[in-house]
Short mmCIF file of N, CA and C and ligand atoms in Angstrom, two decimals:
data_model
loop_
_atom_site.label_atom_id
_atom_site.label_comp_id
_atom_site.label_asym_id
_atom_site.label_seq_id
_atom_site.Cartn_x
_atom_site.Cartn_y
_atom_site.Cartn_z
N MET A 1 0.57 55.04 -25.43
CA MET A 1 -0.78 55.16 -26.00
C MET A 1 -1.66 56.06 -25.14
N THR A 2 -2.61 56.69 -25.77
CA THR A 2 -3.59 57.47 -25.03
C THR A 2 -4.69 56.52 -24.56
N ARG A 3 -5.48 56.97 -23.58
CA ARG A 3 -6.49 56.08 -22.98
C ARG A 3 -7.85 56.24 -23.65
N PRO A 4 -8.59 55.13 -23.78
CA PRO A 4 -9.93 55.25 -24.34
C PRO A 4 -10.86 55.97 -23.37
N ALA A 5 -11.84 56.69 -23.92
CA ALA A 5 -12.84 57.35 -23.07
C ALA A 5 -14.04 56.44 -22.94
N MET A 6 -14.53 56.29 -21.71
CA MET A 6 -15.71 55.46 -21.44
C MET A 6 -16.82 56.35 -20.90
N ALA A 7 -18.05 56.00 -21.20
CA ALA A 7 -19.19 56.76 -20.66
C ALA A 7 -19.09 56.75 -19.14
N GLY A 8 -19.31 57.90 -18.51
CA GLY A 8 -19.28 57.97 -17.05
C GLY A 8 -17.90 58.15 -16.46
N ASP A 9 -16.87 58.23 -17.30
CA ASP A 9 -15.51 58.48 -16.82
C ASP A 9 -15.46 59.74 -15.97
N LEU A 10 -14.78 59.68 -14.85
CA LEU A 10 -14.54 60.89 -14.08
C LEU A 10 -13.20 61.44 -14.53
N LEU A 11 -13.18 62.71 -14.89
CA LEU A 11 -11.94 63.30 -15.38
C LEU A 11 -11.09 63.80 -14.22
N LEU A 12 -9.79 63.62 -14.34
CA LEU A 12 -8.86 64.22 -13.38
C LEU A 12 -8.61 65.66 -13.80
N ALA A 13 -8.07 66.47 -12.89
CA ALA A 13 -7.77 67.87 -13.22
C ALA A 13 -6.88 67.92 -14.46
N GLY A 14 -7.24 68.79 -15.38
CA GLY A 14 -6.42 68.98 -16.57
C GLY A 14 -6.68 67.99 -17.68
N GLU A 15 -7.58 67.03 -17.49
CA GLU A 15 -7.86 66.06 -18.55
C GLU A 15 -9.03 66.51 -19.41
N LEU A 16 -9.04 66.04 -20.65
CA LEU A 16 -10.18 66.27 -21.53
C LEU A 16 -10.56 64.96 -22.20
N VAL A 17 -11.82 64.91 -22.66
CA VAL A 17 -12.24 63.76 -23.46
C VAL A 17 -12.46 64.23 -24.89
N LEU A 18 -12.08 63.36 -25.81
CA LEU A 18 -12.28 63.59 -27.23
C LEU A 18 -13.33 62.57 -27.68
N VAL A 19 -14.52 63.07 -28.02
CA VAL A 19 -15.66 62.19 -28.26
C VAL A 19 -16.39 62.58 -29.55
N GLY A 20 -17.49 61.89 -29.82
CA GLY A 20 -18.30 62.18 -31.00
C GLY A 20 -17.98 61.20 -32.11
N GLU A 21 -17.95 61.73 -33.34
CA GLU A 21 -17.78 60.85 -34.50
C GLU A 21 -16.30 60.54 -34.74
N VAL A 22 -15.73 59.82 -33.77
CA VAL A 22 -14.34 59.37 -33.90
C VAL A 22 -14.29 57.87 -33.62
N GLU A 23 -13.37 57.17 -34.29
CA GLU A 23 -13.26 55.72 -34.09
C GLU A 23 -12.75 55.37 -32.71
N ARG A 24 -11.87 56.21 -32.16
CA ARG A 24 -11.26 55.92 -30.87
C ARG A 24 -11.45 57.10 -29.92
N PRO A 25 -12.63 57.16 -29.27
CA PRO A 25 -12.82 58.22 -28.26
C PRO A 25 -11.69 58.11 -27.24
N SER A 26 -11.12 59.24 -26.81
CA SER A 26 -9.98 59.13 -25.91
C SER A 26 -10.01 60.18 -24.82
N ARG A 27 -9.23 59.87 -23.81
CA ARG A 27 -9.11 60.71 -22.63
C ARG A 27 -7.66 61.17 -22.62
N LEU A 28 -7.46 62.48 -22.61
CA LEU A 28 -6.11 63.01 -22.80
C LEU A 28 -5.73 63.99 -21.69
N SER A 29 -4.59 63.74 -21.07
CA SER A 29 -4.06 64.71 -20.12
C SER A 29 -3.18 65.70 -20.89
N VAL A 30 -2.81 66.78 -20.22
CA VAL A 30 -1.90 67.73 -20.85
C VAL A 30 -0.56 67.05 -21.16
N ALA A 31 -0.14 66.14 -20.29
CA ALA A 31 1.11 65.41 -20.54
C ALA A 31 0.98 64.55 -21.80
N ASP A 32 -0.20 63.93 -22.01
CA ASP A 32 -0.42 63.16 -23.24
C ASP A 32 -0.27 64.06 -24.46
N LEU A 33 -0.87 65.25 -24.39
CA LEU A 33 -0.81 66.18 -25.52
C LEU A 33 0.64 66.59 -25.80
N ARG A 34 1.43 66.67 -24.75
CA ARG A 34 2.83 67.06 -24.89
C ARG A 34 3.66 65.92 -25.48
N ASP A 35 3.31 64.68 -25.11
CA ASP A 35 4.18 63.55 -25.44
C ASP A 35 3.90 62.87 -26.77
N HIS A 36 2.68 62.98 -27.31
CA HIS A 36 2.30 62.14 -28.45
C HIS A 36 2.27 62.84 -29.80
N TRP A 37 2.42 64.17 -29.81
CA TRP A 37 2.35 64.89 -31.09
C TRP A 37 3.46 65.94 -31.14
N PRO A 38 3.90 66.32 -32.35
CA PRO A 38 4.93 67.36 -32.45
C PRO A 38 4.44 68.66 -31.82
N GLU A 39 5.35 69.34 -31.14
CA GLU A 39 4.98 70.59 -30.48
C GLU A 39 5.17 71.78 -31.42
N ARG A 40 4.19 72.66 -31.41
CA ARG A 40 4.26 73.91 -32.20
C ARG A 40 4.27 75.07 -31.22
N THR A 41 4.66 76.23 -31.74
CA THR A 41 4.64 77.46 -30.95
C THR A 41 3.76 78.48 -31.66
N ALA A 42 2.97 79.21 -30.90
CA ALA A 42 2.17 80.29 -31.48
C ALA A 42 2.31 81.53 -30.60
N GLU A 43 2.76 82.61 -31.22
CA GLU A 43 2.82 83.90 -30.53
C GLU A 43 1.64 84.69 -31.05
N VAL A 44 0.72 85.03 -30.16
CA VAL A 44 -0.56 85.60 -30.62
C VAL A 44 -0.90 86.89 -29.89
N THR A 45 -1.68 87.71 -30.58
CA THR A 45 -2.29 88.90 -29.99
C THR A 45 -3.77 88.85 -30.30
N PHE A 46 -4.61 89.01 -29.28
CA PHE A 46 -6.06 89.06 -29.54
C PHE A 46 -6.69 90.13 -28.67
N GLU A 47 -7.90 90.50 -29.06
CA GLU A 47 -8.62 91.54 -28.33
C GLU A 47 -9.66 90.90 -27.42
N CYS A 48 -9.75 91.40 -26.19
CA CYS A 48 -10.81 90.98 -25.28
C CYS A 48 -11.70 92.18 -25.03
N ALA A 49 -13.01 91.93 -25.07
CA ALA A 49 -13.96 93.04 -24.88
C ALA A 49 -13.80 93.68 -23.51
N THR A 50 -13.36 92.92 -22.51
CA THR A 50 -13.26 93.49 -21.16
C THR A 50 -11.83 93.85 -20.76
N SER A 51 -10.82 93.13 -21.25
CA SER A 51 -9.46 93.44 -20.79
C SER A 51 -8.53 93.96 -21.89
N GLY A 52 -9.10 94.27 -23.07
CA GLY A 52 -8.28 94.90 -24.10
C GLY A 52 -7.36 93.95 -24.83
N SER A 53 -6.25 94.48 -25.33
CA SER A 53 -5.33 93.70 -26.16
C SER A 53 -4.51 92.75 -25.28
N ARG A 54 -4.45 91.46 -25.68
CA ARG A 54 -3.73 90.44 -24.91
C ARG A 54 -2.66 89.84 -25.81
N HIS A 55 -1.50 89.59 -25.24
CA HIS A 55 -0.41 88.98 -26.01
C HIS A 55 0.09 87.76 -25.24
N HIS A 56 0.16 86.60 -25.92
CA HIS A 56 0.61 85.37 -25.25
C HIS A 56 1.45 84.52 -26.18
N THR A 57 2.29 83.68 -25.57
CA THR A 57 3.01 82.66 -26.33
C THR A 57 2.54 81.30 -25.84
N PHE A 58 2.07 80.47 -26.77
CA PHE A 58 1.56 79.14 -26.43
C PHE A 58 2.43 78.07 -27.08
N HIS A 59 2.51 76.92 -26.42
CA HIS A 59 3.13 75.72 -27.01
C HIS A 59 2.11 74.59 -26.96
N GLY A 60 2.15 73.71 -27.95
CA GLY A 60 1.25 72.55 -27.93
C GLY A 60 1.07 71.96 -29.31
N PRO A 61 0.40 70.82 -29.38
CA PRO A 61 0.19 70.16 -30.67
C PRO A 61 -0.91 70.84 -31.50
N LEU A 62 -0.92 70.55 -32.78
CA LEU A 62 -2.00 71.02 -33.65
C LEU A 62 -3.27 70.25 -33.32
N LEU A 63 -4.38 70.97 -33.16
CA LEU A 63 -5.68 70.33 -32.94
C LEU A 63 -5.94 69.30 -34.05
N ARG A 64 -5.63 69.65 -35.28
CA ARG A 64 -5.89 68.74 -36.41
C ARG A 64 -5.20 67.38 -36.23
N GLU A 65 -3.94 67.42 -35.79
CA GLU A 65 -3.20 66.16 -35.65
C GLU A 65 -3.75 65.31 -34.51
N VAL A 66 -4.21 65.95 -33.45
CA VAL A 66 -4.79 65.20 -32.33
C VAL A 66 -6.09 64.52 -32.77
N ILE A 67 -6.93 65.25 -33.49
CA ILE A 67 -8.21 64.67 -33.94
C ILE A 67 -7.94 63.55 -34.95
N GLU A 68 -6.96 63.74 -35.82
CA GLU A 68 -6.66 62.71 -36.82
C GLU A 68 -6.26 61.39 -36.16
N THR A 69 -5.56 61.46 -35.04
CA THR A 69 -5.15 60.25 -34.34
C THR A 69 -6.36 59.48 -33.81
N ALA A 70 -7.42 60.20 -33.46
CA ALA A 70 -8.62 59.54 -32.91
C ALA A 70 -9.48 58.90 -34.00
N GLY A 71 -9.15 59.14 -35.27
CA GLY A 71 -9.90 58.51 -36.37
C GLY A 71 -11.22 59.20 -36.66
N PRO A 72 -11.16 60.39 -37.26
CA PRO A 72 -12.40 61.12 -37.56
C PRO A 72 -13.32 60.30 -38.46
N GLY A 73 -14.64 60.49 -38.28
CA GLY A 73 -15.62 59.66 -38.98
C GLY A 73 -15.80 59.96 -40.45
N PHE A 74 -15.06 60.94 -40.97
CA PHE A 74 -15.26 61.27 -42.38
C PHE A 74 -14.39 60.43 -43.30
N ASP A 75 -14.73 60.48 -44.59
CA ASP A 75 -13.90 59.82 -45.60
C ASP A 75 -12.76 60.79 -45.92
N PRO A 76 -11.52 60.45 -45.52
CA PRO A 76 -10.42 61.42 -45.66
C PRO A 76 -10.12 61.80 -47.10
N THR A 77 -10.55 60.96 -48.05
CA THR A 77 -10.25 61.25 -49.45
C THR A 77 -11.27 62.20 -50.08
N ARG A 78 -12.34 62.50 -49.35
CA ARG A 78 -13.41 63.33 -49.95
C ARG A 78 -13.54 64.67 -49.25
N ARG A 79 -13.16 65.73 -49.96
CA ARG A 79 -13.17 67.06 -49.36
C ARG A 79 -14.57 67.50 -48.98
N LYS A 80 -15.54 67.15 -49.81
CA LYS A 80 -16.91 67.56 -49.49
C LYS A 80 -17.39 66.88 -48.21
N ASP A 81 -16.99 65.64 -47.99
CA ASP A 81 -17.39 64.96 -46.76
C ASP A 81 -16.73 65.65 -45.57
N ARG A 82 -15.44 65.92 -45.66
CA ARG A 82 -14.74 66.59 -44.55
C ARG A 82 -15.36 67.93 -44.23
N SER A 83 -15.84 68.63 -45.24
CA SER A 83 -16.34 70.00 -45.03
C SER A 83 -17.65 70.04 -44.25
N ARG A 84 -18.26 68.88 -43.98
CA ARG A 84 -19.52 68.85 -43.21
C ARG A 84 -19.30 68.80 -41.70
N TYR A 85 -18.04 68.63 -41.28
CA TYR A 85 -17.79 68.34 -39.85
C TYR A 85 -17.52 69.58 -39.00
N LEU A 86 -17.95 69.48 -37.75
CA LEU A 86 -17.79 70.56 -36.77
C LEU A 86 -17.06 70.04 -35.53
N LEU A 87 -16.36 70.94 -34.86
CA LEU A 87 -15.72 70.61 -33.58
C LEU A 87 -16.29 71.53 -32.52
N GLU A 88 -16.81 70.93 -31.45
CA GLU A 88 -17.29 71.72 -30.31
C GLU A 88 -16.27 71.56 -29.18
N VAL A 89 -15.79 72.68 -28.66
CA VAL A 89 -14.77 72.66 -27.61
C VAL A 89 -15.36 73.31 -26.36
N THR A 90 -15.32 72.60 -25.23
CA THR A 90 -15.97 73.07 -24.00
C THR A 90 -14.95 73.19 -22.87
N GLY A 91 -15.05 74.28 -22.12
CA GLY A 91 -14.17 74.49 -20.96
C GLY A 91 -14.84 74.06 -19.68
N GLU A 92 -14.05 73.99 -18.61
CA GLU A 92 -14.57 73.49 -17.34
C GLU A 92 -15.68 74.35 -16.76
N ASP A 93 -15.72 75.64 -17.17
CA ASP A 93 -16.78 76.54 -16.69
C ASP A 93 -18.01 76.51 -17.60
N GLY A 94 -17.99 75.64 -18.60
CA GLY A 94 -19.14 75.52 -19.51
C GLY A 94 -19.03 76.41 -20.74
N HIS A 95 -18.06 77.34 -20.76
CA HIS A 95 -17.87 78.16 -21.96
C HIS A 95 -17.49 77.23 -23.11
N ALA A 96 -18.21 77.37 -24.21
CA ALA A 96 -18.00 76.45 -25.34
C ALA A 96 -17.95 77.23 -26.63
N THR A 97 -17.28 76.66 -27.61
CA THR A 97 -17.24 77.28 -28.92
C THR A 97 -17.21 76.20 -29.99
N VAL A 98 -17.43 76.62 -31.22
CA VAL A 98 -17.46 75.69 -32.34
C VAL A 98 -16.46 76.14 -33.40
N LEU A 99 -15.76 75.18 -33.97
CA LEU A 99 -14.94 75.42 -35.16
C LEU A 99 -15.45 74.48 -36.23
N SER A 100 -15.27 74.86 -37.47
CA SER A 100 -15.55 73.88 -38.52
C SER A 100 -14.27 73.09 -38.76
N TRP A 101 -14.43 71.83 -39.15
CA TRP A 101 -13.23 71.05 -39.50
C TRP A 101 -12.48 71.77 -40.61
N ALA A 102 -13.24 72.36 -41.55
CA ALA A 102 -12.60 73.01 -42.71
C ALA A 102 -11.66 74.14 -42.29
N GLU A 103 -11.92 74.79 -41.16
CA GLU A 103 -11.02 75.86 -40.71
C GLU A 103 -9.59 75.34 -40.51
N ILE A 104 -9.47 74.11 -40.02
CA ILE A 104 -8.14 73.59 -39.69
C ILE A 104 -7.62 72.59 -40.71
N ASP A 105 -8.46 72.23 -41.69
CA ASP A 105 -8.07 71.26 -42.72
C ASP A 105 -7.08 71.93 -43.69
N GLU A 106 -6.01 71.20 -44.04
CA GLU A 106 -4.98 71.79 -44.91
C GLU A 106 -5.52 72.19 -46.28
N ASP A 107 -6.59 71.54 -46.76
CA ASP A 107 -7.14 71.87 -48.07
C ASP A 107 -8.14 73.03 -48.02
N PHE A 108 -8.46 73.50 -46.82
CA PHE A 108 -9.41 74.61 -46.67
C PHE A 108 -8.69 75.76 -45.95
N GLY A 109 -9.09 76.07 -44.73
CA GLY A 109 -8.52 77.23 -44.03
C GLY A 109 -7.09 77.04 -43.56
N ASN A 110 -6.73 75.78 -43.23
CA ASN A 110 -5.38 75.46 -42.76
C ASN A 110 -4.93 76.34 -41.59
N ALA A 111 -5.86 76.69 -40.70
CA ALA A 111 -5.50 77.53 -39.55
C ALA A 111 -4.69 76.70 -38.55
N PRO A 112 -3.57 77.24 -38.06
CA PRO A 112 -2.70 76.48 -37.14
C PRO A 112 -3.24 76.51 -35.71
N VAL A 113 -4.41 75.91 -35.52
CA VAL A 113 -5.06 75.92 -34.20
C VAL A 113 -4.37 74.90 -33.29
N LEU A 114 -4.02 75.33 -32.09
CA LEU A 114 -3.30 74.47 -31.14
C LEU A 114 -4.16 74.07 -29.96
N LEU A 115 -3.77 72.95 -29.35
CA LEU A 115 -4.26 72.59 -28.02
C LEU A 115 -3.07 72.86 -27.10
N ALA A 116 -3.08 74.01 -26.45
CA ALA A 116 -1.88 74.43 -25.72
C ALA A 116 -1.61 73.55 -24.51
N THR A 117 -0.32 73.28 -24.32
CA THR A 117 0.14 72.59 -23.12
C THR A 117 0.90 73.56 -22.21
N ALA A 118 1.25 74.72 -22.74
CA ALA A 118 1.94 75.75 -21.94
C ALA A 118 1.51 77.13 -22.41
N LEU A 119 1.37 78.03 -21.45
CA LEU A 119 0.97 79.43 -21.70
C LEU A 119 2.01 80.33 -21.07
N ASP A 120 2.69 81.11 -21.89
CA ASP A 120 3.72 82.05 -21.42
C ASP A 120 4.72 81.35 -20.48
N GLY A 121 5.10 80.13 -20.85
CA GLY A 121 6.11 79.40 -20.08
C GLY A 121 5.57 78.62 -18.90
N HIS A 122 4.26 78.72 -18.62
CA HIS A 122 3.66 77.96 -17.51
C HIS A 122 2.99 76.71 -18.07
N GLU A 123 3.38 75.54 -17.56
CA GLU A 123 2.76 74.29 -18.01
C GLU A 123 1.32 74.26 -17.54
N LEU A 124 0.43 73.75 -18.39
CA LEU A 124 -1.01 73.79 -18.09
C LEU A 124 -1.54 72.48 -17.50
N ASP A 125 -0.66 71.63 -17.00
CA ASP A 125 -1.10 70.31 -16.50
C ASP A 125 -2.21 70.41 -15.46
N GLY A 126 -2.12 71.36 -14.57
CA GLY A 126 -3.11 71.47 -13.49
C GLY A 126 -4.45 72.04 -13.95
N CYS A 127 -4.40 72.98 -14.87
CA CYS A 127 -5.65 73.67 -15.25
C CYS A 127 -6.23 73.22 -16.57
N GLY A 128 -5.50 72.46 -17.34
CA GLY A 128 -6.06 71.94 -18.59
C GLY A 128 -5.58 72.70 -19.81
N SER A 129 -5.75 72.07 -20.95
CA SER A 129 -5.30 72.64 -22.22
C SER A 129 -6.15 73.86 -22.59
N GLN A 130 -5.56 74.72 -23.40
CA GLN A 130 -6.28 75.90 -23.89
C GLN A 130 -6.28 75.89 -25.41
N LEU A 131 -7.44 76.22 -25.99
CA LEU A 131 -7.56 76.31 -27.44
C LEU A 131 -6.92 77.61 -27.91
N VAL A 132 -6.09 77.50 -28.94
CA VAL A 132 -5.38 78.67 -29.48
C VAL A 132 -5.75 78.82 -30.94
N VAL A 133 -6.38 79.94 -31.26
CA VAL A 133 -6.88 80.17 -32.62
C VAL A 133 -6.19 81.41 -33.17
N PRO A 134 -4.93 81.25 -33.66
CA PRO A 134 -4.13 82.42 -34.03
C PRO A 134 -4.77 83.29 -35.10
N THR A 135 -5.70 82.73 -35.88
CA THR A 135 -6.35 83.48 -36.95
C THR A 135 -7.51 84.33 -36.44
N ASP A 136 -7.90 84.19 -35.17
CA ASP A 136 -9.00 84.99 -34.61
C ASP A 136 -8.50 86.34 -34.11
N HIS A 137 -9.27 87.39 -34.37
CA HIS A 137 -8.95 88.71 -33.86
C HIS A 137 -9.42 88.86 -32.41
N CYS A 138 -10.50 88.12 -32.07
CA CYS A 138 -11.13 88.20 -30.75
C CYS A 138 -10.70 86.99 -29.90
N GLY A 139 -10.64 87.17 -28.58
CA GLY A 139 -10.16 86.10 -27.71
C GLY A 139 -11.18 85.07 -27.28
N ALA A 140 -12.44 85.24 -27.68
CA ALA A 140 -13.52 84.41 -27.11
C ALA A 140 -13.36 82.91 -27.37
N ARG A 141 -12.68 82.54 -28.46
CA ARG A 141 -12.54 81.10 -28.73
C ARG A 141 -11.28 80.49 -28.10
N TYR A 142 -10.52 81.28 -27.38
CA TYR A 142 -9.34 80.74 -26.69
C TYR A 142 -9.78 80.02 -25.41
N ILE A 143 -10.59 78.99 -25.56
CA ILE A 143 -11.19 78.29 -24.42
C ILE A 143 -10.10 77.72 -23.51
N SER A 144 -10.12 78.09 -22.24
CA SER A 144 -9.14 77.53 -21.29
C SER A 144 -9.79 76.41 -20.49
N GLY A 145 -8.97 75.61 -19.86
CA GLY A 145 -9.47 74.49 -19.05
C GLY A 145 -10.36 73.57 -19.86
N ILE A 146 -9.91 73.17 -21.04
CA ILE A 146 -10.74 72.33 -21.92
C ILE A 146 -11.02 70.99 -21.24
N THR A 147 -12.31 70.62 -21.20
CA THR A 147 -12.68 69.31 -20.66
C THR A 147 -13.25 68.38 -21.74
N ARG A 148 -13.73 68.97 -22.86
CA ARG A 148 -14.35 68.11 -23.87
C ARG A 148 -14.18 68.69 -25.27
N ILE A 149 -13.85 67.81 -26.21
CA ILE A 149 -13.87 68.15 -27.64
C ILE A 149 -14.75 67.12 -28.31
N ARG A 150 -15.72 67.60 -29.08
CA ARG A 150 -16.66 66.67 -29.74
C ARG A 150 -16.65 66.95 -31.24
N LEU A 151 -16.43 65.88 -32.00
CA LEU A 151 -16.51 66.00 -33.46
C LEU A 151 -17.90 65.55 -33.89
N GLY A 152 -18.56 66.37 -34.68
CA GLY A 152 -19.90 66.03 -35.16
C GLY A 152 -20.11 66.55 -36.57
N THR A 153 -21.32 66.37 -37.08
CA THR A 153 -21.63 66.87 -38.42
C THR A 153 -22.75 67.89 -38.36
N SER A 154 -22.81 68.69 -39.39
CA SER A 154 -23.91 69.65 -39.51
C SER A 154 -25.16 68.89 -39.97
N GLY A 155 -26.31 69.39 -39.59
CA GLY A 155 -27.58 68.86 -40.11
C GLY A 155 -27.91 67.44 -39.68
N1 MTE B 1 -13.08 78.42 -20.24
C1 MTE B 1 -13.10 79.71 -20.65
N2 MTE B 1 -12.17 80.11 -21.52
C2 MTE B 1 -12.16 81.40 -21.95
C3 MTE B 1 -13.15 82.32 -21.52
C4 MTE B 1 -14.12 81.86 -20.60
O1 MTE B 1 -15.02 82.59 -20.14
N3 MTE B 1 -14.06 80.55 -20.18
N4 MTE B 1 -13.11 83.62 -21.99
C5 MTE B 1 -12.41 83.86 -23.27
C6 MTE B 1 -12.17 85.25 -23.56
S1 MTE B 1 -13.53 86.21 -23.82
C7 MTE B 1 -10.89 85.78 -23.68
S2 MTE B 1 -10.64 87.35 -24.23
C8 MTE B 1 -9.70 85.00 -23.31
C9 MTE B 1 -8.84 85.81 -22.33
O2 MTE B 1 -7.66 85.14 -22.07
P1 MTE B 1 -6.52 85.80 -21.15
O3 MTE B 1 -7.20 86.55 -20.03
O4 MTE B 1 -5.70 84.66 -20.69
O5 MTE B 1 -5.73 86.72 -22.03
O6 MTE B 1 -10.05 83.75 -22.75
C10 MTE B 1 -11.10 83.08 -23.39
N5 MTE B 1 -11.20 81.75 -22.82
MO1 MO B 2 -12.77 88.35 -23.87
#
């Protein structure tokens, strides 16, 4: 089982908390991400404004499956309800980005967004999971060293 997240928890290196509108807020290490969900592979190319074209191979679970395990606060049978939700992903340096739930929902964008546990064959246990958004042309949402994922609603 994964561990519940408590207010004031001190995170160990490489851990993240999954919080917000979920029934079971949880604290997840990279090893947890590797052990509890099916592993996917993504071979991606993205553009960085400062370092040009980047090519990487990532392994890790689908973000959607990890969030589903935590019990998202929406009514799963209602597409309009699901379409109101947002995911905020924050890295250890404070760099943060937002995805809509609909981007990764199978009935909407169905983007195969991963929470990487390995980058180009290097396990990410020490530095933390990285967000992988294969549908993005730009690298800015590939947040590394993820410390927090928050599910919330618009408005
Ligand atoms: N935590 C964090 N993740 C980040 C960034 C950052 O500033 N902080 N920059 C992003 C940007 S702009 C790019 S292009 C990619 C670059 O990843 P790479 O250098 O591993 O190819 O990381 C992304 N992830
Ligand atoms: Mo970038």
